[in-house]
XYZ file of C-alpha atoms in Angstrom:
754
model
C 62.191 66.436 90.215
C 59.168 68.660 92.408
C 59.601 71.561 93.647
C 58.373 74.731 95.926
C 60.765 77.857 95.865
C 61.044 79.269 99.830
C 63.025 81.792 100.032
C 66.143 84.051 97.743
C 70.108 83.032 99.690
C 71.922 86.050 97.384
C 70.902 87.395 93.057
C 73.177 88.960 91.122
C 70.731 91.124 89.043
C 72.924 92.644 86.232
C 73.546 88.116 84.845
C 69.673 87.221 87.433
C 72.085 84.631 88.663
C 69.946 82.945 91.832
C 71.249 81.164 95.013
C 67.797 79.205 96.468
C 66.081 77.829 99.134
C 63.511 75.317 97.452
C 61.194 71.991 100.182
C 59.842 69.353 97.679
C 58.961 65.151 99.159
C 61.581 63.421 95.810
C 63.300 61.427 97.513
C 66.234 61.090 94.534
C 68.105 64.054 96.251
C 71.394 63.574 97.706
C 72.044 63.181 101.813
C 74.904 65.189 101.107
C 72.645 67.824 99.925
C 69.942 68.450 102.205
C 69.828 70.817 105.161
C 69.674 69.739 108.691
C 68.396 73.084 109.989
C 64.826 72.081 108.806
C 63.053 69.411 111.068
C 58.937 69.029 109.247
C 59.808 65.985 107.294
C 60.733 67.987 104.559
C 64.005 67.647 101.773
C 64.912 71.090 101.322
C 68.050 71.965 99.188
C 69.629 74.777 97.480
C 69.743 75.495 93.871
C 71.894 77.700 91.816
C 70.667 79.602 88.258
C 69.140 82.649 85.879
C 66.161 83.940 86.678
C 64.864 81.302 88.902
C 61.076 81.776 90.185
C 60.821 83.711 93.834
C 57.715 83.350 94.176
C 55.829 79.939 96.886
C 52.493 80.496 95.133
C 53.535 77.482 92.328
C 55.162 74.309 91.749
C 57.798 74.075 89.592
C 59.759 70.914 87.579
C 63.312 71.571 88.191
C 66.242 69.571 85.876
C 69.378 70.113 86.928
C 72.755 68.299 88.073
C 74.767 68.630 91.643
C 77.593 70.221 92.009
C 80.166 70.351 94.611
C 80.516 73.057 96.524
C 81.871 74.427 100.123
C 78.471 74.840 101.393
C 77.555 71.161 99.521
C 76.137 69.274 96.431
C 73.530 72.126 95.177
C 70.869 71.727 91.787
C 72.659 73.214 89.318
C 69.412 74.064 87.903
C 69.677 73.712 83.628
C 65.648 74.760 83.370
C 62.627 74.512 84.965
C 59.127 74.292 84.254
C 55.959 75.773 86.776
C 53.438 74.101 87.023
C 50.354 76.045 87.440
C 48.051 76.009 90.598
C 44.125 74.159 89.533
C 42.651 75.929 92.535
C 41.319 79.728 93.095
C 43.026 80.264 96.001
C 46.386 78.707 93.584
C 45.348 80.898 91.221
C 45.197 83.806 92.920
C 48.161 83.222 94.518
C 50.392 83.467 91.318
C 48.804 86.345 90.239
C 49.369 88.693 92.976
C 53.006 87.154 93.428
C 54.298 89.856 91.072
C 55.498 87.681 88.164
C 53.173 89.238 86.326
C 53.829 92.532 85.556
C 50.150 94.359 85.356
C 48.471 92.310 87.663
C 48.428 93.079 91.813
C 46.401 91.552 94.077
C 43.694 94.117 93.815
C 42.971 93.150 90.041
C 43.952 89.563 90.562
C 41.154 89.349 92.347
C 39.267 91.011 90.462
C 39.995 88.069 87.892
C 39.976 84.217 89.076
C 36.142 86.414 91.045
C 35.096 87.316 86.866
C 36.497 83.671 85.237
C 37.551 81.098 88.474
C 39.497 77.697 88.018
C 39.694 78.407 84.177
C 41.389 82.101 84.647
C 44.838 81.339 83.616
C 43.644 79.270 80.254
C 41.214 82.250 79.547
C 45.159 84.461 79.823
C 46.672 81.573 78.033
C 44.044 81.542 74.737
C 41.809 84.646 74.763
C 42.802 87.319 76.873
C 40.761 89.176 75.006
C 37.603 88.390 77.606
C 40.180 89.992 80.081
C 37.832 93.344 79.176
C 34.722 92.584 80.593
C 36.722 92.594 84.279
C 35.864 96.566 84.801
C 39.274 98.732 84.840
C 41.246 96.795 82.739
C 41.745 98.616 79.809
C 43.005 97.517 76.068
C 45.400 99.502 77.243
C 45.994 97.602 80.438
C 45.273 94.393 78.805
C 48.500 94.731 75.751
C 50.644 95.464 78.970
C 49.038 91.858 81.272
C 49.356 89.842 77.740
C 52.710 91.081 77.138
C 54.307 91.533 80.098
C 52.318 87.913 80.184
C 54.043 85.936 77.214
C 57.487 87.942 77.045
C 58.830 86.515 80.987
C 57.527 83.139 79.280
C 59.646 84.248 76.671
C 63.127 85.523 79.114
C 62.800 82.135 80.496
C 63.377 80.068 77.130
C 65.680 81.789 76.034
C 67.866 81.537 80.261
C 66.983 78.842 79.899
C 68.606 78.039 76.611
C 71.418 79.851 77.217
C 71.877 80.233 80.570
C 75.104 77.449 79.696
C 76.593 79.829 77.246
C 76.968 82.125 80.533
C 74.677 84.558 79.035
C 73.566 87.367 81.943
C 69.080 87.905 81.467
C 70.035 91.961 80.770
C 71.709 90.189 77.606
C 68.338 87.907 77.380
C 66.748 90.467 77.713
C 68.260 92.598 75.030
C 67.193 88.945 73.150
C 63.814 88.806 73.156
C 63.342 92.543 72.517
C 64.599 91.329 69.267
C 63.386 88.359 67.937
C 60.592 88.549 70.363
C 58.727 85.077 71.392
C 60.068 82.787 68.969
C 63.927 83.030 69.937
C 64.717 80.420 71.004
C 63.943 78.885 67.568
C 65.205 81.837 66.025
C 68.424 80.633 67.443
C 68.592 77.300 66.662
C 68.085 77.666 63.083
C 70.677 80.352 63.009
C 73.030 81.322 65.584
C 74.816 83.930 64.465
C 71.673 86.196 64.097
C 72.524 87.093 67.794
C 75.096 88.908 65.266
C 72.697 91.887 64.755
C 72.485 92.372 68.284
C 74.759 95.115 69.537
C 76.745 93.878 72.319
C 76.774 90.574 71.424
C 80.597 90.224 70.063
C 80.606 86.675 66.824
C 83.419 85.823 69.040
C 80.507 85.162 71.810
C 78.169 83.786 69.307
C 81.116 82.190 67.325
C 81.015 79.346 70.693
C 77.752 79.207 71.353
C 77.090 77.509 67.006
C 80.132 75.853 68.159
C 78.841 74.065 70.676
C 75.832 73.437 68.478
C 78.286 71.597 66.752
C 78.136 73.861 63.744
C 81.633 72.994 61.514
C 84.504 75.770 61.077
C 83.952 76.206 56.982
C 80.082 76.699 57.992
C 78.369 79.309 55.223
C 76.564 80.444 57.518
C 79.552 80.885 59.926
C 81.216 82.630 56.701
C 79.001 85.121 56.304
C 78.048 85.567 60.151
C 81.867 86.888 59.774
C 81.298 89.388 56.803
C 77.929 91.052 57.903
C 79.741 91.335 61.940
C 82.733 93.241 60.239
C 80.926 94.808 58.007
C 78.651 95.879 60.758
C 81.211 96.347 63.049
C 83.082 98.849 60.550
C 79.540 101.330 60.410
C 79.306 101.523 64.312
C 83.079 102.786 63.801
C 81.981 105.526 61.036
C 81.913 104.227 57.501
C 80.000 103.810 55.714
C 81.112 100.344 53.597
C 84.466 97.805 53.842
C 87.063 97.676 50.886
C 87.120 94.103 49.672
C 90.815 93.676 51.159
C 90.094 94.748 54.496
C 86.552 92.450 54.453
C 88.115 89.677 54.015
C 91.558 90.071 55.953
C 88.989 91.459 58.810
C 86.517 87.948 58.808
C 89.364 86.137 58.594
C 91.031 87.379 61.415
C 88.187 87.016 63.019
C 87.172 83.656 61.640
C 90.725 81.800 62.935
C 89.937 83.756 66.264
C 92.563 82.171 68.689
C 91.968 78.836 67.457
C 94.662 78.263 64.230
C 92.018 75.325 63.669
C 88.610 77.140 63.189
C 90.436 79.375 60.037
C 88.230 79.033 56.658
C 90.277 79.973 53.778
C 90.532 83.259 51.909
C 88.868 82.046 48.481
C 86.253 80.150 50.807
C 85.193 83.894 52.398
C 85.734 85.674 48.921
C 82.759 83.191 47.544
C 80.635 84.038 50.324
C 80.900 87.994 49.814
C 79.948 86.784 46.727
C 76.661 84.695 47.768
C 75.499 87.578 49.907
C 75.647 89.732 46.791
C 73.282 87.989 44.858
C 71.172 88.145 47.626
C 71.150 91.535 47.327
C 72.289 91.540 50.494
C 75.299 93.379 49.934
C 76.603 95.707 47.611
C 79.749 95.681 45.609
C 80.240 98.867 43.585
C 84.011 99.879 42.787
C 85.762 96.884 44.901
C 84.031 98.978 48.282
C 81.612 96.647 49.871
C 78.684 97.965 51.406
C 75.614 96.306 54.185
C 72.230 97.718 50.756
C 71.080 99.542 53.697
C 74.224 101.551 53.599
C 74.265 101.852 49.481
C 71.208 102.883 49.037
C 70.565 105.549 51.610
C 74.429 107.107 50.612
C 73.292 106.829 46.985
C 69.832 108.470 46.871
C 70.965 110.756 49.224
C 73.333 112.445 46.640
C 70.903 112.200 44.210
C 68.498 113.736 46.022
C 71.240 116.905 46.884
C 71.999 116.563 42.910
C 68.541 117.729 42.061
C 68.531 120.619 44.891
C 71.479 122.539 44.020
C 70.517 122.160 40.436
C 67.257 123.416 40.726
C 66.864 127.695 39.319
C 66.396 130.981 41.858
C 64.854 133.342 41.922
C 66.017 136.400 41.675
C 66.173 140.204 43.712
C 67.493 141.798 42.471
C 67.439 144.771 45.888
C 69.678 141.687 48.009
C 72.471 144.242 49.393
C 69.350 146.574 50.245
C 67.890 144.492 52.117
C 71.117 143.313 53.715
C 71.762 146.599 54.697
C 68.452 147.134 55.754
C 68.353 144.069 57.554
C 71.696 144.548 60.045
C 70.244 148.074 61.089
C 67.124 147.345 61.775
C 68.734 144.650 63.590
C 71.825 146.369 65.391
C 74.010 144.351 63.693
C 77.023 144.496 61.156
C 78.279 142.349 59.306
C 81.747 141.447 57.927
C 82.615 140.049 54.322
C 82.474 136.668 54.796
C 79.402 136.839 56.997
C 78.170 138.933 54.283
C 78.831 136.227 51.597
C 77.434 133.843 53.375
C 73.997 135.953 53.372
C 74.343 135.834 49.553
C 75.415 131.860 49.166
C 72.089 131.883 50.515
C 69.693 133.761 49.194
C 70.849 132.916 45.913
C 71.814 129.608 46.250
C 68.462 126.781 46.014
C 71.157 124.613 48.756
C 73.778 127.160 50.546
C 75.955 124.891 53.786
C 77.791 127.686 56.252
C 80.530 126.247 58.295
C 82.406 127.693 60.953
C 83.869 127.334 64.882
C 82.881 129.027 67.868
C 82.332 133.252 68.791
C 82.869 133.289 64.366
C 78.735 134.590 64.697
C 77.240 131.443 62.837
C 74.070 133.161 64.888
C 74.469 136.856 63.876
C 74.513 135.420 60.184
C 71.216 133.049 60.806
C 69.439 136.204 62.688
C 70.093 138.546 59.103
C 69.654 135.911 56.855
C 65.942 134.651 58.227
C 64.606 138.586 58.276
C 66.402 138.902 54.896
C 64.155 135.481 53.579
C 61.137 137.061 55.507
C 62.431 140.287 53.622
C 61.949 139.324 50.484
C 59.981 135.548 50.165
C 58.415 135.883 52.896
C 57.685 131.453 52.512
C 57.119 129.350 54.757
C 60.224 128.483 57.430
C 61.490 125.228 58.926
C 64.314 125.027 61.313
C 65.788 121.341 63.194
C 68.526 120.475 64.814
C 69.585 116.351 65.299
C 68.964 116.744 68.807
C 66.138 118.503 71.070
C 69.054 120.932 72.934
C 70.594 122.183 70.219
C 66.546 122.517 68.269
C 65.987 124.755 71.825
C 69.141 126.690 71.619
C 68.210 128.070 67.617
C 65.036 128.299 68.711
C 66.723 130.803 71.922
C 68.550 132.493 69.218
C 66.697 133.194 66.768
C 63.127 134.034 67.568
C 62.108 131.736 65.500
C 59.623 127.409 66.363
C 62.499 125.112 65.631
C 62.938 121.474 66.157
C 64.356 117.427 66.070
C 64.400 116.431 62.732
C 63.663 113.447 64.597
C 60.091 115.059 65.109
C 59.414 116.696 61.680
C 60.504 113.893 60.191
C 58.341 112.052 62.289
C 60.826 109.140 62.836
C 61.044 107.196 65.519
C 63.878 104.578 65.940
C 62.649 101.127 66.062
C 66.247 99.945 66.430
C 69.482 100.233 65.552
C 69.735 101.715 61.678
C 66.336 101.709 60.657
C 63.449 104.040 61.958
C 59.782 104.418 61.446
C 56.689 107.073 60.284
C 54.777 108.210 61.665
C 53.876 111.376 59.547
C 54.373 109.348 56.499
C 56.485 109.945 53.320
C 55.293 113.060 53.037
C 57.363 115.598 51.748
C 58.351 118.523 54.724
C 55.839 121.612 54.637
C 58.621 124.587 54.061
C 59.648 127.084 51.399
C 63.237 127.289 52.989
C 64.507 124.512 55.807
C 67.549 125.478 58.166
C 69.297 122.876 59.509
C 72.327 123.318 62.457
C 74.137 121.220 63.873
C 74.291 118.884 60.689
C 78.274 117.674 61.326
C 76.168 115.520 63.300
C 73.814 112.633 60.896
C 74.669 110.216 60.068
C 74.157 109.666 56.253
C 70.653 107.792 57.327
C 69.232 110.668 59.058
C 70.712 112.854 55.247
C 68.726 109.975 53.434
C 65.061 111.272 55.386
C 66.041 114.713 54.970
C 66.935 114.705 51.656
C 64.685 112.563 49.987
C 61.468 114.376 51.821
C 62.888 117.960 50.639
C 60.462 119.296 47.935
C 61.623 120.295 44.918
C 61.929 124.306 44.639
C 63.189 124.546 48.300
C 66.090 126.698 49.777
C 68.072 124.583 51.949
C 70.547 126.183 54.506
C 73.023 123.575 56.049
C 74.996 124.825 59.735
C 77.224 123.472 61.653
C 81.572 123.239 62.167
C 83.003 120.883 60.286
C 86.013 120.713 62.912
C 83.881 119.083 65.167
C 83.363 115.119 65.568
C 81.565 113.285 63.033
C 77.830 111.774 63.758
C 77.394 109.315 65.640
C 75.541 107.096 63.345
C 77.781 106.127 59.293
C 79.196 108.627 57.564
C 80.951 112.280 57.558
C 77.672 113.591 55.330
C 78.465 117.470 55.863
C 82.575 117.431 55.749
C 81.545 114.903 52.246
C 79.081 117.833 51.374
C 81.613 120.654 52.031
C 84.629 118.247 50.648
C 82.726 117.946 47.180
C 83.918 120.834 45.084
C 80.371 120.783 44.144
C 78.142 122.745 47.286
C 78.575 126.965 47.402
C 80.393 126.848 51.424
C 81.146 130.193 53.570
C 83.918 129.061 56.220
C 83.725 132.114 58.594
C 86.979 131.887 60.518
C 87.719 135.436 63.066
C 86.362 134.745 65.944
C 83.920 137.842 67.572
C 82.676 136.772 70.625
C 83.153 138.835 73.994
C 85.471 141.540 71.906
C 87.895 138.452 70.244
C 89.137 138.266 74.144
C 87.402 133.982 74.545
C 90.863 132.120 75.879
C 88.255 129.256 75.049
C 86.760 130.583 70.919
C 91.375 131.216 70.578
C 91.967 127.845 72.019
C 89.837 126.201 69.214
C 91.018 127.662 66.745
C 94.768 127.325 67.454
C 93.316 123.645 68.216
C 92.341 122.878 63.877
C 96.023 124.720 63.513
C 97.004 121.568 65.271
C 99.087 124.025 68.024
C 99.636 122.836 71.272
C 100.864 126.286 73.045
C 96.947 127.374 74.130
C 96.596 130.529 76.431
C 95.762 130.332 80.069
C 93.939 132.212 82.047
C 90.701 132.068 84.259
C 87.989 130.993 81.513
C 90.399 128.429 80.266
C 92.673 126.170 82.747
C 95.500 122.890 82.376
C 95.522 121.493 86.006
C 97.827 118.822 86.001
C 97.559 115.014 87.603
C 100.163 112.465 87.888
C 97.737 108.897 87.295
C 94.114 108.713 86.884
C 93.255 108.128 90.157
C 94.145 111.928 91.187
C 92.650 112.794 88.122
C 89.483 111.734 89.253
C 89.783 112.468 92.590
C 89.887 116.087 91.592
C 87.266 115.622 88.593
C 84.918 115.342 92.607
C 86.539 118.624 93.314
C 86.352 120.748 90.634
C 82.993 119.501 90.074
C 81.498 120.524 93.762
C 83.127 123.154 93.506
C 81.605 124.768 90.061
C 78.056 123.290 90.426
C 78.145 125.944 94.297
C 79.308 128.471 91.682
C 77.080 127.873 89.033
C 74.219 125.038 89.665
C 74.105 121.939 89.158
C 72.692 123.010 85.358
C 75.093 124.524 83.749
C 78.122 122.074 85.067
C 79.497 119.294 83.401
C 81.590 116.570 82.674
C 82.605 115.261 79.982
C 85.107 111.887 79.450
C 86.570 109.796 75.576
C 86.236 106.704 77.418
C 82.453 105.222 78.374
C 83.209 102.839 81.002
C 86.696 101.624 81.796
C 88.357 103.892 84.250
C 88.373 105.643 87.318
C 87.870 108.864 85.069
C 85.943 106.809 82.093
C 81.201 108.467 82.540
C 80.260 105.545 84.059
C 83.391 105.379 87.277
C 82.954 109.214 87.467
C 79.066 108.679 87.333
C 78.650 107.013 90.529
C 81.563 108.670 92.708
C 80.063 111.961 91.658
C 76.281 111.159 92.474
C 77.179 110.062 96.138
C 78.638 112.499 96.452
C 76.067 115.107 95.204
C 72.397 112.990 95.497
C 73.785 110.031 98.304
C 71.222 107.235 99.366
C 69.851 108.492 102.204
C 66.442 107.994 104.392
C 62.740 109.079 102.432
C 64.054 109.505 98.477
C 63.620 106.226 96.440
C 65.555 103.965 94.255
C 65.581 101.695 92.008
C 68.009 99.534 90.427
C 67.998 98.823 86.533
C 71.030 96.222 86.230
C 73.484 97.208 87.583
C 72.146 101.558 87.946
C 70.554 102.133 91.047
C 67.951 105.842 89.822
C 67.806 107.944 93.131
C 64.640 110.294 93.176
C 67.158 114.030 92.122
C 69.925 112.542 90.116
C 71.416 113.976 86.696
C 69.858 111.949 84.226
C 70.352 111.632 80.554
C 67.633 110.476 78.152
C 69.609 107.752 75.358
C 66.882 107.268 73.231
C 64.312 109.742 70.819
C 60.980 109.232 73.328
C 58.372 110.849 72.584
C 58.710 115.037 73.376
C 62.370 113.766 74.674
C 65.555 113.160 72.362
C 68.357 111.816 72.481
C 70.569 113.483 74.479
C 68.190 115.161 76.455
C 68.670 115.569 80.008
C 66.438 115.916 83.603
C 66.413 115.283 86.927
C 64.402 112.177 89.019
C 61.395 113.845 90.500
C 59.266 111.041 91.397
C 59.972 107.116 91.890
C 57.449 104.823 92.936
C 54.921 101.988 92.180
C 50.909 102.217 91.026
C 48.165 99.352 93.220
C 50.092 97.051 90.160
C 53.111 97.087 91.265
C 54.787 99.038 88.235
C 56.923 101.242 87.915
C 56.626 105.344 87.220
C 59.319 107.403 86.985
C 59.246 111.139 85.983
C 61.948 113.058 84.945
C 61.120 116.871 84.696
C 63.442 118.164 81.406
C 62.876 120.947 82.289
C 61.068 124.195 79.963
C 57.705 121.866 81.260
C 58.327 118.811 80.180
C 57.666 116.721 82.786
C 57.489 112.735 81.336
C 56.654 108.979 82.691
C 58.313 106.252 82.338
C 57.960 102.414 83.145
C 60.786 99.965 83.354
C 60.980 99.066 79.809
C 61.308 103.406 78.908
C 63.769 103.209 81.881
C 66.130 100.967 79.132
C 66.898 104.031 77.514
C 67.559 106.182 80.342
C 71.207 107.086 82.312
C 72.972 108.858 84.416
C 74.317 112.380 83.603
C 76.716 113.580 86.580
C 79.238 113.313 83.656
C 78.654 112.964 79.323
C 80.950 111.071 76.588
C 81.701 113.811 74.486
C 80.307 112.810 71.705
C 76.881 112.539 74.096
C 77.855 115.812 74.457
C 76.893 116.847 71.066
C 74.466 119.336 70.026
C 74.812 120.941 73.850
C 76.112 124.179 75.778
C 77.531 124.400 79.479
C 79.022 127.467 81.054
C 81.410 125.298 82.713
C 83.469 121.955 80.830
C 85.660 120.139 83.467
C 87.372 117.493 80.928
C 89.901 114.449 82.514
C 92.584 114.502 79.726
C 95.142 111.456 80.089
C 97.199 108.873 78.593
C 95.362 106.160 79.338
C 92.691 107.045 77.119
C 94.550 107.031 73.976
C 92.428 105.453 71.721
C 90.164 107.988 71.417
C 92.458 110.635 71.747
C 92.226 113.035 68.765
C 91.697 116.472 67.694
C 88.412 117.128 66.834
C 87.819 115.108 69.644
C 88.886 117.696 72.175
C 88.390 120.242 69.908
C 84.579 119.177 70.689
C 84.571 118.802 73.473
C 86.193 122.244 75.214
C 83.643 124.162 71.958
C 80.963 123.149 74.482
C 81.680 126.031 76.829
C 80.154 128.583 77.210
C 82.584 130.400 80.025
C 85.288 127.734 81.673
C 87.200 124.699 80.102
C 89.220 122.787 83.174
C 91.230 120.586 81.898
C 92.498 117.521 84.474
C 95.522 115.220 84.209
C 98.408 114.993 81.463
C 100.292 117.937 78.964
C 101.646 115.003 76.686
C 97.380 113.043 76.634
C 96.114 117.203 74.961
C 99.707 116.784 73.203
C 98.303 113.389 71.759
C 94.455 114.370 70.793
C 95.863 118.055 69.608
C 98.209 116.768 67.454
C 96.173 113.810 65.980
C 94.194 114.454 63.022
C 90.963 111.811 62.545
C 88.308 113.456 61.515
C 87.840 112.254 57.976
C 89.349 108.793 58.353
C 86.117 107.329 57.475
C 84.868 105.125 54.195
C 82.903 107.218 52.887
C 81.947 107.726 48.825
C 79.206 110.649 49.770
C 81.680 113.935 47.831
C 82.587 111.044 45.181
C 78.899 109.972 44.241
C 77.941 114.106 44.103
C 81.177 115.342 42.532
C 80.214 112.610 40.198
C 76.454 113.220 39.505
C 77.485 117.159 38.401
C 79.984 116.263 36.059
C 76.615 113.744 34.895
C 78.615 111.386 35.511
C 76.755 107.326 36.730
C 77.625 105.484 39.634
C 78.078 101.991 38.042
C 76.573 98.790 40.888
C 79.126 95.983 40.354
C 78.388 92.771 41.132
C 81.708 91.135 42.992
C 83.785 88.552 39.827
C 83.482 84.626 41.435
C 86.377 83.877 42.625
C 87.758 81.973 39.447
C 90.117 80.111 41.357
C 91.240 79.436 45.191
C 92.857 82.770 47.011
C 91.839 84.694 44.109
C 89.288 87.487 43.518
C 89.063 90.245 40.902
C 88.838 93.704 43.085
C 89.690 97.149 42.973
C 90.815 99.164 45.477
C 88.528 102.182 47.048
C 90.463 104.985 49.226
């Protein structure tokens, strides 16, 4: 029916679900559905649906079905079509309505004055003509046309997926990933949805089933195989054994319906088919996504090539090391001196150690000795902006992020594009700090861009959490047994009296009797609710003492429970920065951002790195109704964000332990509860407490702390980087094989990989 929007009765911003009032002249509207509050001769009714048009400037053609509710029959809208206005006044009202981002009342007036009744046709078919209008630059035109097309594409996606309960946020993810052809792609290949993080196989399988996809459809089986491998990579694995892959794919395909189960022989056949198409690589019983296999293989070859290079000998090295210590006012231990020698006499070396063991001291001497002996170009880099800035402060030399040095900008999960091309790094000595945070994909980018003859030093703490991405690069390089490694294990910080550093050592020794005192406390709480309440009280006390920038709450869980990052962020923000008059706010899905909020960047964006924290200075909208959020990240880095960029901003009063890697805070407050059982491990608690410089406060249950300390999860990742390096140094060649074609049902020719 043809109808006109009147008002919104209810709207859920997170799902896009609306209840709206419409008016129409269509007599087919059931009498029981008509509102009795109006006496204007028109028919008024209520409609429900996702992303309904909330503007009266256009009529819409609604398609749906009448459903009963406690308020009488309501039209459940399955799809709708806008009927664009045909008068200048109508076009002006439509463009001024805010439906198209980048066009406000002023710009709308200019467009209608310029193109009259043809305005919408120009916008649809020849948008480049908008450049004729004063004030519309190429950048603004791009924004207008993108939002115009995206809004149409989004409505198509919402309409197509509404029966499956997919919310507006996920529809926006689909549009971002697949673009304007999203619906056509999903109709043809529904399991391609599994490529988008947050779309589980179960959800996509239900959509495909309702599109009449058979249980043994090859597309469905391949979808389960690829999803299992992608989930494994999100858990840090570079590959799965064929046995594990078959088992996990079988579990996904069976789900809760035994009738949808698939024989192992069909799964093995589709693994073979995907391998024939080179989407998968089988290597000695290990099944990789091709991209990860190539990254692991190329990284191993590049590292082996670097490590085998000849190195210049320095006959007076010892004398220069002594001279450097005197000039810097430092005295190195025997182990620290060994680290300096390793670096200067080897093309590639590794330096590892916990907090307070003197890594920074050694690095200062290494850089000074290198400048005295060689004087070449030095590149200092780290995976995060915070780690790079700390590196620069401690050494006095410039440092930046690895992404910046390599010219990488994240494009999507597991991929990037290069702003500087693939040119080698212009450096004679490359020093990388916090190397434990480097995953296999970033490692590939780094080592393939280091020129022959360049000296490389990798610094990190092998006992910390491994990278968020797949692989365990730093630990694998140490465990390969073919590279020179110096492990610093003597605590020097604060004359050896820091309980933080001493307890970090005890944790690594699997000892749960920790030292307590003013700088390391454990406060007992009976349950999660009590722990969350105590964390809030402690946070207020500590920020009053140290300042909000120097206190951080860390939690293992992102979104589940009272002591999760999500819950604590909302609770802490309402205490520190409550809603009040004249303080602007803006909603992004379920999150409300407020001026004065402490926030964190979750994706590299220009000079702002993933993990950088800042404060929202202002929230406003310009004359074209476009959002502008200014965030101060410190060090003179004040950045303006639009609506799309805010997708990668989160509240930061509390952070996950993973997100805190590479950072340091004066005080760390850490809830430690048995309800966190699934995530508790030794390197998790170790990473959390070593973020603190002055004080650690653990809140919760001692049993949870003991669980974490006694569970070693540091090397439980499927990776063959260490094996590949060992083989390359032993002059053995890797073999890349196709999986054998199954000869009969239930049999595959595989070899287990440990």
